[in-house]
Coordinates of N, CA and C in Angstrom, one line a residue:
M31 N 40.3 6.0 -15.7 CA 41.8 4.8 -17.1 C 41.6 4.2 -16.7
D32 N 42.0 2.8 -17.3 CA 42.4 1.9 -16.9 C 44.5 1.3 -17.8
W33 N 44.6 0.8 -17.2 CA 46.2 0.6 -17.3 C 46.6 0.2 -19.0
E34 N 45.5 -0.4 -19.5 CA 46.1 -0.7 -21.0 C 45.9 0.5 -21.5
L35 N 45.3 1.9 -21.4 CA 45.0 2.8 -22.7 C 46.5 3.3 -22.0
S36 N 46.9 3.1 -20.2 CA 47.9 4.1 -20.0 C 49.1 4.0 -21.0
T37 N 49.2 2.7 -20.5 CA 50.9 1.2 -21.0 C 50.5 1.1 -22.3
L38 N 49.7 0.7 -22.8 CA 49.3 0.4 -24.6 C 49.1 1.3 -25.4
A39 N 48.3 2.5 -25.1 CA 48.3 3.0 -26.4 C 48.9 4.1 -27.1
H40 N 48.5 4.8 -27.0 CA 49.6 6.0 -27.9 C 49.8 6.9 -26.7
P41 N 50.9 7.7 -26.8 CA 51.8 7.6 -25.5 C 51.0 9.2 -24.6
L42 N 50.5 10.2 -25.8 CA 50.0 11.4 -25.0 C 48.1 10.8 -24.6
G43 N 48.2 9.2 -24.6 CA 46.5 9.0 -23.8 C 46.8 10.1 -22.6
D44 N 47.3 9.5 -21.8 CA 47.8 10.1 -20.2 C 47.6 11.8 -20.2
L45 N 48.0 12.2 -21.6 CA 48.2 13.5 -21.2 C 46.8 14.2 -21.3
A46 N 45.9 13.6 -22.7 CA 44.9 14.4 -23.1 C 44.3 13.8 -22.0
W47 N 43.7 12.5 -21.1 CA 42.8 12.9 -20.3 C 43.4 13.2 -19.4
A48 N 44.1 13.5 -19.0 CA 45.2 15.0 -18.1 C 43.9 16.3 -18.2
C49 N 44.0 16.6 -19.5 CA 43.4 17.8 -19.9 C 42.4 18.0 -20.0
R50 N 41.6 16.6 -19.9 CA 39.6 16.5 -20.2 C 39.6 17.6 -19.2
P51 N 39.7 18.0 -18.4 CA 39.1 19.2 -16.8 C 38.9 20.7 -17.4
Y52 N 39.8 20.5 -18.2 CA 40.1 22.0 -19.2 C 38.5 22.2 -19.8
H53 N 37.8 20.9 -20.3 CA 37.5 21.2 -21.3 C 36.4 20.4 -20.7
C54 N 36.0 19.8 -20.0 CA 34.3 19.1 -20.0 C 33.6 20.3 -19.3
P55 N 32.4 20.4 -19.4 CA 30.7 21.8 -19.0 C 31.5 21.2 -17.0
P56 N 30.8 22.2 -16.8 CA 30.6 22.2 -14.5 C 29.3 21.6 -14.7
G57 N 28.8 20.9 -13.6 CA 28.0 20.9 -13.2 C 27.9 18.9 -13.5
I58 N 29.0 18.6 -14.0 CA 27.8 16.3 -14.3 C 28.3 15.6 -13.5
D59 N 27.5 14.8 -12.6 CA 28.2 14.3 -11.6 C 29.3 13.6 -11.8
G60 N 30.1 13.0 -10.9 CA 31.7 12.3 -10.6 C 32.7 12.9 -12.1
V61 N 32.3 14.3 -12.6 CA 33.1 14.6 -14.2 C 33.9 16.4 -13.6
L62 N 34.8 15.7 -13.5 CA 35.8 16.8 -13.2 C 36.2 17.8 -14.1
S63 N 35.4 19.4 -13.4 CA 35.6 20.7 -14.5 C 36.2 21.5 -13.5
F64 N 37.4 22.0 -14.8 CA 38.0 23.3 -14.2 C 37.7 24.7 -14.8
Q65 N 36.7 24.7 -15.8 CA 35.9 26.0 -16.1 C 35.5 27.1 -15.8
A66 N 34.5 26.8 -14.2 CA 34.0 27.5 -12.9 C 34.4 28.0 -12.5
L67 N 36.4 27.9 -12.9 CA 37.7 27.4 -11.6 C 38.1 28.6 -12.1
D68 N 38.8 29.8 -10.8 CA 39.9 31.0 -10.9 C 41.2 29.3 -11.0
L69 N 41.7 29.5 -12.1 CA 42.8 28.9 -11.6 C 43.9 29.1 -11.2
K70 N 43.6 30.2 -11.4 CA 45.4 30.5 -11.1 C 45.1 30.9 -9.7
A71 N 43.8 31.3 -8.4 CA 43.8 31.4 -7.3 C 43.7 29.6 -6.6
A72 N 43.0 29.0 -7.2 CA 42.9 27.7 -7.1 C 44.4 26.7 -7.6
G73 N 45.7 27.3 -8.0 CA 46.4 26.9 -7.7 C 47.2 26.0 -9.0
I74 N 46.3 26.1 -9.9 CA 46.9 24.6 -11.1 C 46.8 25.8 -12.4
P75 N 47.2 25.2 -12.7 CA 48.1 25.9 -14.1 C 47.1 25.9 -15.5
S76 N 47.1 26.8 -15.9 CA 46.1 26.7 -17.4 C 46.8 25.4 -17.7
E77 N 45.9 25.2 -19.3 CA 46.2 24.0 -19.4 C 47.5 24.4 -21.1
Q78 N 47.9 25.3 -21.6 CA 49.0 25.8 -21.9 C 50.3 25.5 -20.9
E79 N 49.7 26.2 -19.7 CA 51.1 26.3 -18.9 C 51.5 24.0 -18.7
F80 N 50.4 23.7 -18.9 CA 49.7 22.2 -18.2 C 50.9 21.6 -18.7
V81 N 50.7 21.8 -20.4 CA 51.3 21.0 -21.5 C 52.9 21.5 -21.4
A82 N 53.0 22.4 -21.4 CA 54.5 22.8 -21.9 C 55.3 21.9 -20.4
A83 N 54.9 22.5 -19.7 CA 55.3 21.5 -18.4 C 55.6 20.2 -19.0
Y84 N 54.4 19.4 -19.9 CA 54.2 18.4 -19.8 C 55.8 17.7 -21.0
C85 N 56.1 18.9 -22.2 CA 56.6 18.8 -23.0 C 58.0 18.7 -22.3
R86 N 58.1 19.6 -21.9 CA 59.9 20.2 -20.6 C 60.1 18.8 -19.7
R87 N 59.9 18.5 -19.4 CA 59.4 16.6 -18.2 C 60.0 15.9 -19.1
V88 N 59.1 15.5 -20.9 CA 59.1 14.5 -21.7 C 60.4 14.5 -22.8
G89 N 61.1 15.5 -22.6 CA 61.3 16.2 -23.6 C 61.3 16.5 -25.3
R90 N 60.0 16.7 -24.7 CA 59.3 17.7 -26.4 C 59.0 19.1 -26.7
T91 N 58.6 19.0 -28.0 CA 59.1 20.2 -28.2 C 57.6 20.9 -28.4
S92 N 57.1 20.0 -28.3 CA 54.8 20.3 -28.8 C 54.9 19.2 -28.3
V93 N 53.0 19.3 -29.1 CA 52.2 18.3 -28.6 C 51.3 18.6 -29.9
P94 N 51.1 17.5 -31.3 CA 50.4 18.4 -32.0 C 48.9 18.5 -31.6
I95 N 48.3 18.7 -32.4 CA 46.9 19.5 -31.8 C 45.8 18.5 -32.1

């Protein structure tokens, strides 16, 4: 992601990009994927926990789908 997307695009662009590893299939070179991981054992929050933490920090009640 470049600075134009994160500074000039939709304010949820960074959040969507950060959630990408939750949805990408494993095994693609250069693409981070959480799908084959035990998130809890790795210390990574679930996507719902991650989005909830984001909402708390920015003062949102929710994020549209």
